[in-house]
Short mmCIF file of N, CA and C in Angstrom, two decimals:
data_model
loop_
_atom_site.label_atom_id
_atom_site.label_comp_id
_atom_site.label_asym_id
_atom_site.label_seq_id
_atom_site.Cartn_x
_atom_site.Cartn_y
_atom_site.Cartn_z
N MET A 16 -99.77 4.57 13.89
CA MET A 16 -100.34 6.04 14.48
C MET A 16 -99.22 7.40 14.75
N ASN A 17 -99.35 8.55 12.89
CA ASN A 17 -97.68 8.91 12.78
C ASN A 17 -98.08 10.37 13.25
N PRO A 18 -97.64 10.61 14.84
CA PRO A 18 -97.76 12.36 14.72
C PRO A 18 -96.82 13.76 14.15
N ILE A 19 -96.69 12.94 13.25
CA ILE A 19 -96.49 13.91 12.44
C ILE A 19 -97.38 14.59 11.88
N ARG A 20 -97.74 13.82 11.16
CA ARG A 20 -99.07 13.43 10.20
C ARG A 20 -100.19 13.44 10.55
N ASP A 21 -100.57 12.98 11.84
CA ASP A 21 -102.12 13.56 12.43
C ASP A 21 -101.78 15.09 13.63
N PHE A 22 -99.92 16.34 13.52
CA PHE A 22 -100.67 17.04 13.27
C PHE A 22 -100.72 18.27 12.54
N CYS A 23 -99.50 17.33 11.57
CA CYS A 23 -99.68 18.78 10.11
C CYS A 23 -102.06 18.35 9.59
N ARG A 24 -102.39 16.95 10.11
CA ARG A 24 -103.99 17.18 9.35
C ARG A 24 -104.79 18.43 10.43
N ILE A 25 -105.04 18.41 11.69
CA ILE A 25 -105.14 19.08 13.18
C ILE A 25 -104.43 20.62 12.68
N LEU A 26 -103.42 20.40 12.35
CA LEU A 26 -103.09 21.89 11.74
C LEU A 26 -103.49 22.88 10.62
N LEU A 27 -103.79 21.78 9.44
CA LEU A 27 -105.03 21.97 8.64
C LEU A 27 -105.94 22.81 8.96
N THR A 28 -106.29 21.63 9.35
CA THR A 28 -108.25 22.26 10.34
C THR A 28 -108.04 23.48 11.26
N PHE A 29 -107.87 23.61 11.51
CA PHE A 29 -106.44 25.47 11.73
C PHE A 29 -107.04 26.25 11.89
N ILE A 30 -106.12 26.24 10.40
CA ILE A 30 -106.09 27.06 9.19
C ILE A 30 -108.00 27.24 8.45
N THR A 31 -107.71 25.86 8.31
CA THR A 31 -109.32 26.34 7.40
C THR A 31 -110.74 26.69 9.17
N VAL A 32 -110.54 26.35 9.75
CA VAL A 32 -111.23 26.80 11.55
C VAL A 32 -111.03 28.13 10.91
N GLY A 33 -109.50 29.07 11.31
CA GLY A 33 -110.02 29.69 11.44
C GLY A 33 -109.65 31.02 11.02
N ILE A 34 -109.87 30.31 9.06
CA ILE A 34 -110.56 30.99 8.43
C ILE A 34 -112.12 31.84 8.38
N THR A 35 -112.74 30.46 9.25
CA THR A 35 -114.19 30.22 8.69
C THR A 35 -115.06 31.21 10.15
N LEU A 36 -113.49 30.62 11.33
CA LEU A 36 -113.54 31.97 12.83
C LEU A 36 -113.77 33.34 12.11
N ALA A 37 -112.28 33.59 11.34
CA ALA A 37 -112.80 35.39 11.25
C ALA A 37 -114.13 35.29 10.64
N PHE A 38 -114.32 34.44 9.79
CA PHE A 38 -116.39 35.43 9.43
C PHE A 38 -117.25 34.97 9.68
N GLY A 39 -116.98 34.09 10.99
CA GLY A 39 -117.73 33.98 11.95
C GLY A 39 -118.71 35.49 12.61
N THR A 40 -120.48 34.47 13.12
CA THR A 40 -120.47 35.39 13.78
C THR A 40 -120.66 35.16 15.06
N ALA A 41 -121.16 36.01 15.90
CA ALA A 41 -120.56 36.02 17.88
C ALA A 41 -121.29 34.42 18.06
N ASP A 42 -121.67 34.16 17.85
CA ASP A 42 -123.09 33.11 17.97
C ASP A 42 -122.14 31.41 17.41
N ALA A 43 -121.49 31.05 16.69
CA ALA A 43 -120.26 30.64 15.83
C ALA A 43 -119.20 30.52 17.10
N GLN A 44 -118.62 31.67 17.57
CA GLN A 44 -117.20 31.50 18.81
C GLN A 44 -118.00 31.53 20.04
N GLN A 45 -119.63 31.85 20.35
CA GLN A 45 -120.26 31.25 21.93
C GLN A 45 -120.11 29.41 21.73
N ASN A 46 -120.74 28.87 20.83
CA ASN A 46 -120.77 27.76 20.09
C ASN A 46 -119.18 26.89 20.15
N VAL A 47 -117.96 27.73 20.02
CA VAL A 47 -116.86 26.94 20.17
C VAL A 47 -116.80 26.97 21.09
N ALA A 48 -117.12 27.18 22.06
CA ALA A 48 -116.37 27.87 23.67
C ALA A 48 -117.14 27.41 24.25
N GLN A 49 -119.19 26.76 24.17
CA GLN A 49 -119.46 25.76 25.38
C GLN A 49 -118.56 24.56 24.40
N GLU A 50 -118.31 24.53 23.52
CA GLU A 50 -118.27 23.01 22.89
C GLU A 50 -116.39 23.10 23.85
N ALA A 51 -115.46 23.88 23.91
CA ALA A 51 -113.97 23.28 24.47
C ALA A 51 -114.74 23.66 25.54
N TYR A 52 -114.96 24.67 26.36
CA TYR A 52 -115.53 23.87 28.01
C TYR A 52 -116.21 22.49 28.44
N LEU A 53 -117.39 22.74 27.64
CA LEU A 53 -117.72 20.31 27.71
C LEU A 53 -115.97 20.15 27.45
N ILE A 54 -115.11 19.52 26.49
CA ILE A 54 -114.65 18.52 26.17
C ILE A 54 -113.38 19.14 27.70
N LEU A 55 -113.05 19.72 27.90
CA LEU A 55 -112.71 20.58 29.33
C LEU A 55 -112.92 19.60 30.66
N GLU A 56 -113.64 20.26 30.77
CA GLU A 56 -114.80 19.74 31.81
C GLU A 56 -115.42 18.43 32.06
N GLN A 57 -115.68 17.55 30.95
CA GLN A 57 -115.00 15.75 31.21
C GLN A 57 -114.34 15.50 30.83
N LYS A 58 -113.09 16.28 30.86
CA LYS A 58 -111.24 15.71 30.48
C LYS A 58 -110.25 16.26 31.59
N CYS A 59 -111.09 16.86 31.85
CA CYS A 59 -109.29 17.72 31.86
C CYS A 59 -110.53 18.28 33.77
N LEU A 60 -110.75 19.27 33.93
CA LEU A 60 -111.10 19.00 35.97
C LEU A 60 -111.22 18.40 36.61
N SER A 61 -111.24 16.55 36.53
CA SER A 61 -111.08 16.15 37.42
C SER A 61 -109.64 16.47 38.45
N CYS A 62 -108.47 16.34 37.23
CA CYS A 62 -107.40 17.17 37.89
C CYS A 62 -106.81 17.98 38.45
N HIS A 63 -107.04 19.02 37.15
CA HIS A 63 -106.81 21.15 36.91
C HIS A 63 -107.78 21.74 37.87
N GLY A 64 -109.23 21.12 37.60
CA GLY A 64 -110.09 21.59 39.24
C GLY A 64 -109.40 21.74 39.98
N PRO A 65 -110.43 24.08 40.59
CA PRO A 65 -110.26 23.36 41.59
C PRO A 65 -109.31 23.32 43.59
N ASN A 66 -110.76 21.38 43.10
CA ASN A 66 -109.89 20.10 43.98
C ASN A 66 -109.11 19.52 43.20
N GLY A 67 -108.44 19.29 42.74
CA GLY A 67 -107.54 18.50 41.41
C GLY A 67 -106.71 18.04 42.72
N PRO A 68 -106.05 16.79 42.16
CA PRO A 68 -104.83 16.35 42.53
C PRO A 68 -103.77 17.16 41.49
N TYR A 69 -104.02 18.55 40.08
CA TYR A 69 -103.40 18.98 39.99
C TYR A 69 -103.16 20.50 39.83
N THR A 70 -103.28 20.89 41.43
CA THR A 70 -103.71 22.50 41.76
C THR A 70 -102.12 23.23 41.28
N GLU A 71 -101.72 22.27 41.58
CA GLU A 71 -99.45 23.88 41.35
C GLU A 71 -99.27 23.71 40.21
N GLN A 72 -99.95 23.14 38.80
CA GLN A 72 -99.28 22.70 37.78
C GLN A 72 -100.37 23.45 36.99
N LEU A 73 -101.80 23.63 37.31
CA LEU A 73 -102.04 24.03 36.62
C LEU A 73 -104.56 24.15 37.41
N VAL A 74 -104.78 25.17 36.87
CA VAL A 74 -105.99 25.94 37.54
C VAL A 74 -106.77 25.86 36.79
N ILE A 75 -107.59 24.84 35.92
CA ILE A 75 -108.63 25.71 35.42
C ILE A 75 -110.05 26.14 35.71
N GLU A 76 -110.28 27.81 35.93
CA GLU A 76 -110.52 28.11 36.74
C GLU A 76 -111.47 28.63 35.16
N SER A 77 -111.05 29.37 34.83
CA SER A 77 -112.07 30.23 33.62
C SER A 77 -111.26 30.87 32.67
N ALA A 78 -111.75 30.87 31.70
CA ALA A 78 -110.26 30.71 29.61
C ALA A 78 -110.29 32.13 30.71
N ALA A 79 -110.45 33.20 30.96
CA ALA A 79 -108.96 34.68 31.61
C ALA A 79 -108.56 34.08 31.92
N GLN A 80 -108.18 33.68 33.44
CA GLN A 80 -106.87 32.75 34.40
C GLN A 80 -106.77 32.28 33.54
N LEU A 81 -107.18 31.07 32.20
CA LEU A 81 -106.32 30.55 31.28
C LEU A 81 -105.04 31.25 30.36
N VAL A 82 -105.76 32.42 29.29
CA VAL A 82 -104.81 33.18 29.19
C VAL A 82 -104.45 34.10 30.21
N GLU A 83 -104.42 34.21 31.27
CA GLU A 83 -103.40 34.69 32.43
C GLU A 83 -102.29 34.09 32.77
N SER A 84 -102.87 32.71 32.64
CA SER A 84 -101.59 32.05 33.60
C SER A 84 -100.45 31.67 32.37
N GLY A 85 -100.92 31.62 30.03
CA GLY A 85 -99.84 31.44 29.47
C GLY A 85 -99.39 29.87 28.98
N ALA A 86 -100.36 29.49 29.45
CA ALA A 86 -101.65 27.87 29.28
C ALA A 86 -102.35 28.26 27.44
N VAL A 87 -102.56 29.47 27.73
CA VAL A 87 -103.03 29.51 26.24
C VAL A 87 -102.97 31.02 25.81
N VAL A 88 -102.15 31.28 24.21
CA VAL A 88 -102.89 32.61 23.69
C VAL A 88 -103.58 31.98 22.40
N PRO A 89 -104.30 33.37 23.36
CA PRO A 89 -105.47 33.35 22.17
C PRO A 89 -105.08 33.72 20.54
N GLY A 90 -105.38 32.10 19.92
CA GLY A 90 -105.26 33.06 17.99
C GLY A 90 -103.90 32.13 18.07
N VAL A 91 -103.56 31.00 18.85
CA VAL A 91 -102.59 30.48 18.43
C VAL A 91 -102.57 29.62 19.07
N PRO A 92 -103.20 28.45 18.35
CA PRO A 92 -102.88 27.41 19.18
C PRO A 92 -101.91 26.58 20.02
N ILE A 93 -101.09 26.77 18.23
CA ILE A 93 -99.28 26.16 18.03
C ILE A 93 -98.71 26.95 19.41
N GLU A 94 -98.64 27.77 19.84
CA GLU A 94 -98.27 28.36 21.38
C GLU A 94 -98.78 28.28 22.33
N SER A 95 -100.25 27.51 22.30
CA SER A 95 -100.97 26.94 23.98
C SER A 95 -100.23 25.99 23.99
N GLU A 96 -99.90 25.92 25.11
CA GLU A 96 -99.30 25.10 26.29
C GLU A 96 -100.57 24.27 26.80
N LEU A 97 -101.43 24.22 27.04
CA LEU A 97 -102.39 23.53 26.81
C LEU A 97 -102.76 23.35 25.29
N PHE A 98 -102.54 23.11 24.60
CA PHE A 98 -103.44 22.98 23.07
C PHE A 98 -102.04 21.70 23.06
N LYS A 99 -100.26 21.91 22.88
CA LYS A 99 -99.21 21.32 22.14
C LYS A 99 -99.69 19.70 23.33
N ARG A 100 -100.23 19.72 24.63
CA ARG A 100 -100.60 18.59 25.34
C ARG A 100 -100.85 17.83 25.18
N LEU A 101 -102.20 18.04 24.76
CA LEU A 101 -102.82 17.67 23.88
C LEU A 101 -102.62 16.31 23.61
N PHE A 102 -100.94 16.30 22.16
CA PHE A 102 -101.57 15.68 21.50
C PHE A 102 -99.61 15.57 21.70
N ASP A 103 -99.43 15.60 22.37
CA ASP A 103 -97.69 15.65 22.57
C ASP A 103 -97.28 13.93 22.54
N GLY A 104 -95.83 13.84 22.31
CA GLY A 104 -95.23 11.82 21.76
C GLY A 104 -95.39 11.61 22.99
N ASP A 105 -94.77 11.95 23.80
CA ASP A 105 -94.70 11.92 25.64
C ASP A 105 -95.48 11.66 26.56
N GLU A 106 -96.13 10.34 26.92
CA GLU A 106 -96.39 9.87 27.08
C GLU A 106 -97.00 10.33 28.98
N ALA A 107 -95.21 10.92 29.48
CA ALA A 107 -94.95 11.56 30.44
C ALA A 107 -96.12 13.34 29.92
N LYS A 108 -96.50 13.52 29.29
CA LYS A 108 -95.87 14.73 28.57
C LYS A 108 -98.01 15.24 28.57
N ARG A 109 -98.19 14.16 27.80
CA ARG A 109 -99.39 14.61 27.31
C ARG A 109 -100.29 14.15 28.25
N MET A 110 -101.54 14.92 27.23
CA MET A 110 -102.76 15.20 28.55
C MET A 110 -103.69 14.31 27.99
N PRO A 111 -105.35 14.30 28.01
CA PRO A 111 -105.07 13.84 30.52
C PRO A 111 -103.53 12.29 30.37
N LEU A 112 -103.22 13.06 31.17
CA LEU A 112 -102.07 12.05 31.71
C LEU A 112 -103.21 11.32 32.20
N LYS A 113 -102.06 9.70 32.20
CA LYS A 113 -102.41 8.38 32.59
C LYS A 113 -103.64 7.46 31.77
N GLN A 114 -104.74 8.53 29.92
CA GLN A 114 -105.24 8.62 30.21
C GLN A 114 -105.05 8.00 28.66
N PRO A 115 -106.41 7.91 27.82
CA PRO A 115 -106.33 7.73 26.40
C PRO A 115 -106.00 9.89 25.57
N PRO A 116 -106.10 9.58 24.63
CA PRO A 116 -105.14 10.54 24.31
C PRO A 116 -107.12 11.11 23.74
N LEU A 117 -107.56 11.98 23.80
CA LEU A 117 -108.63 12.80 23.52
C LEU A 117 -109.20 12.25 21.59
N SER A 118 -110.04 12.42 21.51
CA SER A 118 -109.75 12.78 19.71
C SER A 118 -109.31 13.07 19.41
N ALA A 119 -109.33 13.72 17.57
CA ALA A 119 -108.76 14.23 16.57
C ALA A 119 -109.82 15.49 16.55
N ALA A 120 -111.47 15.33 17.09
CA ALA A 120 -111.84 15.31 16.78
C ALA A 120 -112.29 17.04 18.16
N ALA A 121 -111.74 15.88 19.83
CA ALA A 121 -111.87 16.99 20.91
C ALA A 121 -110.36 17.91 20.03
N ILE A 122 -109.51 17.13 19.80
CA ILE A 122 -108.45 18.25 20.16
C ILE A 122 -108.55 19.60 18.92
N GLN A 123 -109.55 19.44 18.36
CA GLN A 123 -109.56 20.20 16.73
C GLN A 123 -110.84 21.27 17.13
N LYS A 124 -111.79 21.11 18.58
CA LYS A 124 -112.49 22.17 18.92
C LYS A 124 -111.35 23.29 20.41
N ILE A 125 -110.98 22.04 20.89
CA ILE A 125 -110.50 23.41 21.34
C ILE A 125 -108.67 24.22 21.16
N GLY A 126 -108.31 23.15 19.60
CA GLY A 126 -107.21 24.85 19.01
C GLY A 126 -108.91 25.75 17.91
N ALA A 127 -110.08 25.46 18.08
CA ALA A 127 -110.58 26.65 17.22
C ALA A 127 -110.83 27.05 18.62
N TRP A 128 -111.02 27.12 19.50
CA TRP A 128 -111.36 27.54 20.64
C TRP A 128 -109.75 29.13 21.18
N ILE A 129 -109.32 28.44 21.33
CA ILE A 129 -107.79 29.51 20.73
C ILE A 129 -108.26 30.15 19.76
N GLN A 130 -107.64 29.79 18.77
CA GLN A 130 -107.97 30.33 17.42
C GLN A 130 -109.13 30.87 18.07
N ALA A 131 -109.85 31.14 17.84
CA ALA A 131 -111.22 32.49 17.99
C ALA A 131 -110.97 33.54 19.43
N GLY A 132 -110.09 32.92 19.40
CA GLY A 132 -109.20 33.60 21.05
C GLY A 132 -109.42 33.37 22.29
N ALA A 133 -110.33 32.40 22.20
CA ALA A 133 -110.45 31.72 23.28
C ALA A 133 -111.36 32.29 24.65
N PRO A 134 -112.52 32.93 23.68
CA PRO A 134 -114.01 33.45 24.27
C PRO A 134 -114.45 33.08 25.67
#
């Protein structure tokens, strides 16, 4: 596993997805949002949900709250702390903490959601 190669592959995917979403429909953006929410629900809310053990660090309540907190920068995945933490090489920082990393497809979906403006 080469983190730099993986990062470049993910970045290229975002550029492609970004172009696609720029010309996509509202339905396509809604699908991206639903897919991202399912990943967050399955992989993040047990720790970062309203009753999770890491509510002092970040609580995931809504897309708007993630944007307001600064964890997500709409349209710019690489500047979004939530996104960067998904592939951080330092296991003490990579999310989900003490769990296997998300698949490249899951990270790509989260990035596509952010690229679409985090609807």
